[in-house]
CSV table of C-alpha atoms in Angstrom, one decimal:
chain,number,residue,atom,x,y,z
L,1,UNK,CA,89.8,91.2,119.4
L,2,UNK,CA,90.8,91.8,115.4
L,3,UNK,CA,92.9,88.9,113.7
L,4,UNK,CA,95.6,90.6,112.3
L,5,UNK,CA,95.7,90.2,108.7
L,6,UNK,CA,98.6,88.3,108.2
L,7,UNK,CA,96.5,85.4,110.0
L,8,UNK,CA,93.1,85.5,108.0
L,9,UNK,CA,89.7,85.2,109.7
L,10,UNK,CA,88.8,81.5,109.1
L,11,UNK,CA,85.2,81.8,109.3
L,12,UNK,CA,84.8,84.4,107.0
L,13,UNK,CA,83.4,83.3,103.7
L,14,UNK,CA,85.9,85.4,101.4
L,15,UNK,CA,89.1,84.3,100.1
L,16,UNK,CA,92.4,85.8,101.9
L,17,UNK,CA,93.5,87.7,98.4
L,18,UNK,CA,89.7,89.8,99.0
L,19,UNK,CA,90.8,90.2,102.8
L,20,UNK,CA,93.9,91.8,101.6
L,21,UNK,CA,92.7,94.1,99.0
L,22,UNK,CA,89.7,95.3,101.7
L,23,UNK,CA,92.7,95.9,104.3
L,24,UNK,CA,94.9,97.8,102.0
L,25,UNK,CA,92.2,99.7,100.9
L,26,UNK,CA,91.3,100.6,104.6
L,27,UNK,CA,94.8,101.4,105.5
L,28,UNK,CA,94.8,104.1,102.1
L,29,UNK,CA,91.8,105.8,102.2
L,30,UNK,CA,90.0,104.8,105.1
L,31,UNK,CA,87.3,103.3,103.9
L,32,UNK,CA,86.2,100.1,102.9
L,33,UNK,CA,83.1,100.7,100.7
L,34,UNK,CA,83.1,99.0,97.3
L,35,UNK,CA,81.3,101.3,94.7
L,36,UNK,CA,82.7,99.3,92.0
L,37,UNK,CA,79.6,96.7,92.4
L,38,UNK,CA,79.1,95.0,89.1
L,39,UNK,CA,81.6,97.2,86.9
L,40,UNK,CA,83.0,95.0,85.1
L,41,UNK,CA,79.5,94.4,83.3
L,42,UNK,CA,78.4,96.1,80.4
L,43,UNK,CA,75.6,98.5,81.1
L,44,UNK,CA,72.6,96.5,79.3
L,45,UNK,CA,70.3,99.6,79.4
L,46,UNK,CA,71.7,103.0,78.1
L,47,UNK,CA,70.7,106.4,79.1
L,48,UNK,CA,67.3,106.0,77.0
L,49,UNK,CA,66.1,103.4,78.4
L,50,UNK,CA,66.8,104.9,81.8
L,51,UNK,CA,64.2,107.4,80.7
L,52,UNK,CA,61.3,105.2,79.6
L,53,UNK,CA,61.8,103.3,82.9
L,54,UNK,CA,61.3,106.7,84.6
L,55,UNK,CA,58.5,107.5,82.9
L,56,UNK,CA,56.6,104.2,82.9
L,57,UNK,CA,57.0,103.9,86.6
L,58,UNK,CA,55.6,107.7,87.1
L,59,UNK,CA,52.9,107.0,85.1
L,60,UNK,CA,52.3,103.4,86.6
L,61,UNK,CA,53.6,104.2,90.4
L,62,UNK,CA,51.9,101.0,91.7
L,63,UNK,CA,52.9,98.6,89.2
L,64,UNK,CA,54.5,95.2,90.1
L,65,UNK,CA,58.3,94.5,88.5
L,66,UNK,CA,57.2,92.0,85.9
L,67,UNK,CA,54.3,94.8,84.7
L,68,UNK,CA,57.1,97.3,84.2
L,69,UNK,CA,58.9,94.8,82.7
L,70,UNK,CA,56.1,94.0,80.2
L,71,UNK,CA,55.5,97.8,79.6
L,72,UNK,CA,59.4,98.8,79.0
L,73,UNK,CA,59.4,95.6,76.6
L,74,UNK,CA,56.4,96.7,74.7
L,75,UNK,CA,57.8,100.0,73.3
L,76,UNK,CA,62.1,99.0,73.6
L,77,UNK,CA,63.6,97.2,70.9
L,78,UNK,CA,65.0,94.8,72.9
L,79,UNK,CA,63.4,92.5,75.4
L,80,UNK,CA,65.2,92.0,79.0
L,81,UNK,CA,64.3,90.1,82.0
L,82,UNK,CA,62.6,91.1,85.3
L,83,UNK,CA,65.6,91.0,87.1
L,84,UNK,CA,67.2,93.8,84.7
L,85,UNK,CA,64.7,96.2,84.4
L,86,UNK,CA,64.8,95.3,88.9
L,87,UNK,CA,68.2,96.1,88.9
L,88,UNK,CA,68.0,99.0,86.8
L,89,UNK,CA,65.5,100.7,88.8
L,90,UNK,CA,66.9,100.3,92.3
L,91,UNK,CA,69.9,101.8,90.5
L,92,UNK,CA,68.3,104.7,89.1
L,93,UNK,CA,67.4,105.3,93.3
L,94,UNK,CA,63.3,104.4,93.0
L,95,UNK,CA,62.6,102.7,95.9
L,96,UNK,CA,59.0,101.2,96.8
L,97,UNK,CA,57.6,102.9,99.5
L,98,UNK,CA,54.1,103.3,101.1
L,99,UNK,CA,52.1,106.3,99.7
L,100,UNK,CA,52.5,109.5,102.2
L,101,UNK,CA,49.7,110.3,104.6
L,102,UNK,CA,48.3,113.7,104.0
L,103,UNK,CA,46.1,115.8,106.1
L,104,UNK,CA,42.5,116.4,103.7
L,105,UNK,CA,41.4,118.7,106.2
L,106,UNK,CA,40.8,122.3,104.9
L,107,UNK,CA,41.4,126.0,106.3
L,108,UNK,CA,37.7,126.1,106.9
L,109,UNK,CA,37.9,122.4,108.9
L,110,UNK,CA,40.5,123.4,110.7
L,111,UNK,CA,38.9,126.9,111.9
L,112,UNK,CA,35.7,125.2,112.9
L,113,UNK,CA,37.5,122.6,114.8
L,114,UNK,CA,39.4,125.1,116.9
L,115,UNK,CA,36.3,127.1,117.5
L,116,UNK,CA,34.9,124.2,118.5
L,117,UNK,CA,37.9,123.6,121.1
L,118,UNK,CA,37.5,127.2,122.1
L,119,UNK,CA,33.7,126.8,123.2
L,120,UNK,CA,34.6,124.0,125.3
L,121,UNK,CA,37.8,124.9,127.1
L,122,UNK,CA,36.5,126.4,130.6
L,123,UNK,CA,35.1,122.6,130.9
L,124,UNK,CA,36.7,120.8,134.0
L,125,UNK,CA,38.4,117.4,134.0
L,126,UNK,CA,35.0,115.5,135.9
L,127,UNK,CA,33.2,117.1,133.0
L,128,UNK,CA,34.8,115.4,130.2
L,129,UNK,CA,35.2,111.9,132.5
L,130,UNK,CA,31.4,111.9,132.4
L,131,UNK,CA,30.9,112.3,128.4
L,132,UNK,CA,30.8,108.8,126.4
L,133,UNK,CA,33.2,108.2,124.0
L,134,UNK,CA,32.7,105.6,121.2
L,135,UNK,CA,35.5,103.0,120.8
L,136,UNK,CA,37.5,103.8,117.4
L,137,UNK,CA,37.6,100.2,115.7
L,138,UNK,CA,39.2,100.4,112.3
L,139,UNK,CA,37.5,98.0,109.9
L,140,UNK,CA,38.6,97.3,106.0
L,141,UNK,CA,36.4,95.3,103.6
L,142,UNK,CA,38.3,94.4,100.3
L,143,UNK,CA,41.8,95.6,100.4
L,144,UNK,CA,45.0,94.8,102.6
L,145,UNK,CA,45.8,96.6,105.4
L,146,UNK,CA,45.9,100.0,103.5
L,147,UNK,CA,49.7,99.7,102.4
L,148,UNK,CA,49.5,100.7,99.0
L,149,UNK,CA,53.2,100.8,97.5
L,150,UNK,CA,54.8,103.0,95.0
L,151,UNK,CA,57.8,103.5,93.0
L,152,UNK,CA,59.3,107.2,94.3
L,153,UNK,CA,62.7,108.5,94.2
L,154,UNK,CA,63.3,110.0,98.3
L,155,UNK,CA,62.6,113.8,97.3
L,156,UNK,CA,59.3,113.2,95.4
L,157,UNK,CA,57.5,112.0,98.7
L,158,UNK,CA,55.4,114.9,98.3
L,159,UNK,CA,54.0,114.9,94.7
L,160,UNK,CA,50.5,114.4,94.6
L,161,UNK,CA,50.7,111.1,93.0
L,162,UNK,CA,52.6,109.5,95.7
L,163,UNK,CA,49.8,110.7,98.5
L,164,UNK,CA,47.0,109.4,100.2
L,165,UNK,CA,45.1,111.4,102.2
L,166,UNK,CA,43.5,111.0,105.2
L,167,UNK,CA,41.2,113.0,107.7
């Protein structure tokens, strides 16, 4: 059951004035989502900057934030922290995903394993109990789990530098 607003939640961490003003705003429009987030600050990186950033990280997809950071510093004017040039390109809507998965297989793959399917369809069901399979153990010597991340906007999940391929 909703607390009416005249009697403010008590256990909500916001003062009553920020209650109000998310109510009123609900009643006018219906909606209570703030896209006013930090608008009252003055943009520290301009339109520019926006494009070096966009660059560096397509050049650099796998890079860590304080490497961007020491990139965009090296050729700006101006140096600005981690957390800025963070801010600026979770903003900009880059996101750090894993890399796509990819099929490497090609036309003449896939034809030879469907005629290899083919050849072997009349085979019965005892048949294919009787055939020994090898146990698929996955196995990785120097690297971590295979989650490579990198910096991609959500329609450039495709581009060739944001795939890995696999078989």
């Amino acid at each position: 059951m909703a607390a009416h607003i005249k009697h403010p939640v008590n256990n909500v961490p916001f003062l009553f004035s920020s209650q109000t003003r998310v109510h009123h705003e609900y009643r006018v429009s219906g909606k209570t989502l703030n896209l006013g987030h930090r608008s009252d600050q003055r943009k520290t990186l301009k339109e520019r900057d926006h494009q070096l950033l966009t660059r560096n990280l397509k050049r650099v997809r796998r890079a860590t934030f304080p490497q961007i950071a020491e990139d965009f510093n090296a050729g700006a004017l101006r140096n600005v922290s981690v957390r800025t040039v963070e801010r600026t390109i979770i903003d900009m809507g880059f996101r750090n995903r894993c890399l796509t998965r990819v099929s490497l297989l090609t036309v003449r793959h896939t034809d030879l394993r469907l005629a290899w399917a083919r050849q072997r369809r009349h085979l019965t069901v005892d048949y294919w109990k009787q055939v020994a399979r090898s146990d698929e153990s996955h196995f990785q010597l120097y690297r971590e789990g295979g989650h490579i991340l990198v910096w991609r906007q959500p329609h450039e999940s495709m581009e060739p530098t944001c795939q890995q391929g696999s078989v």
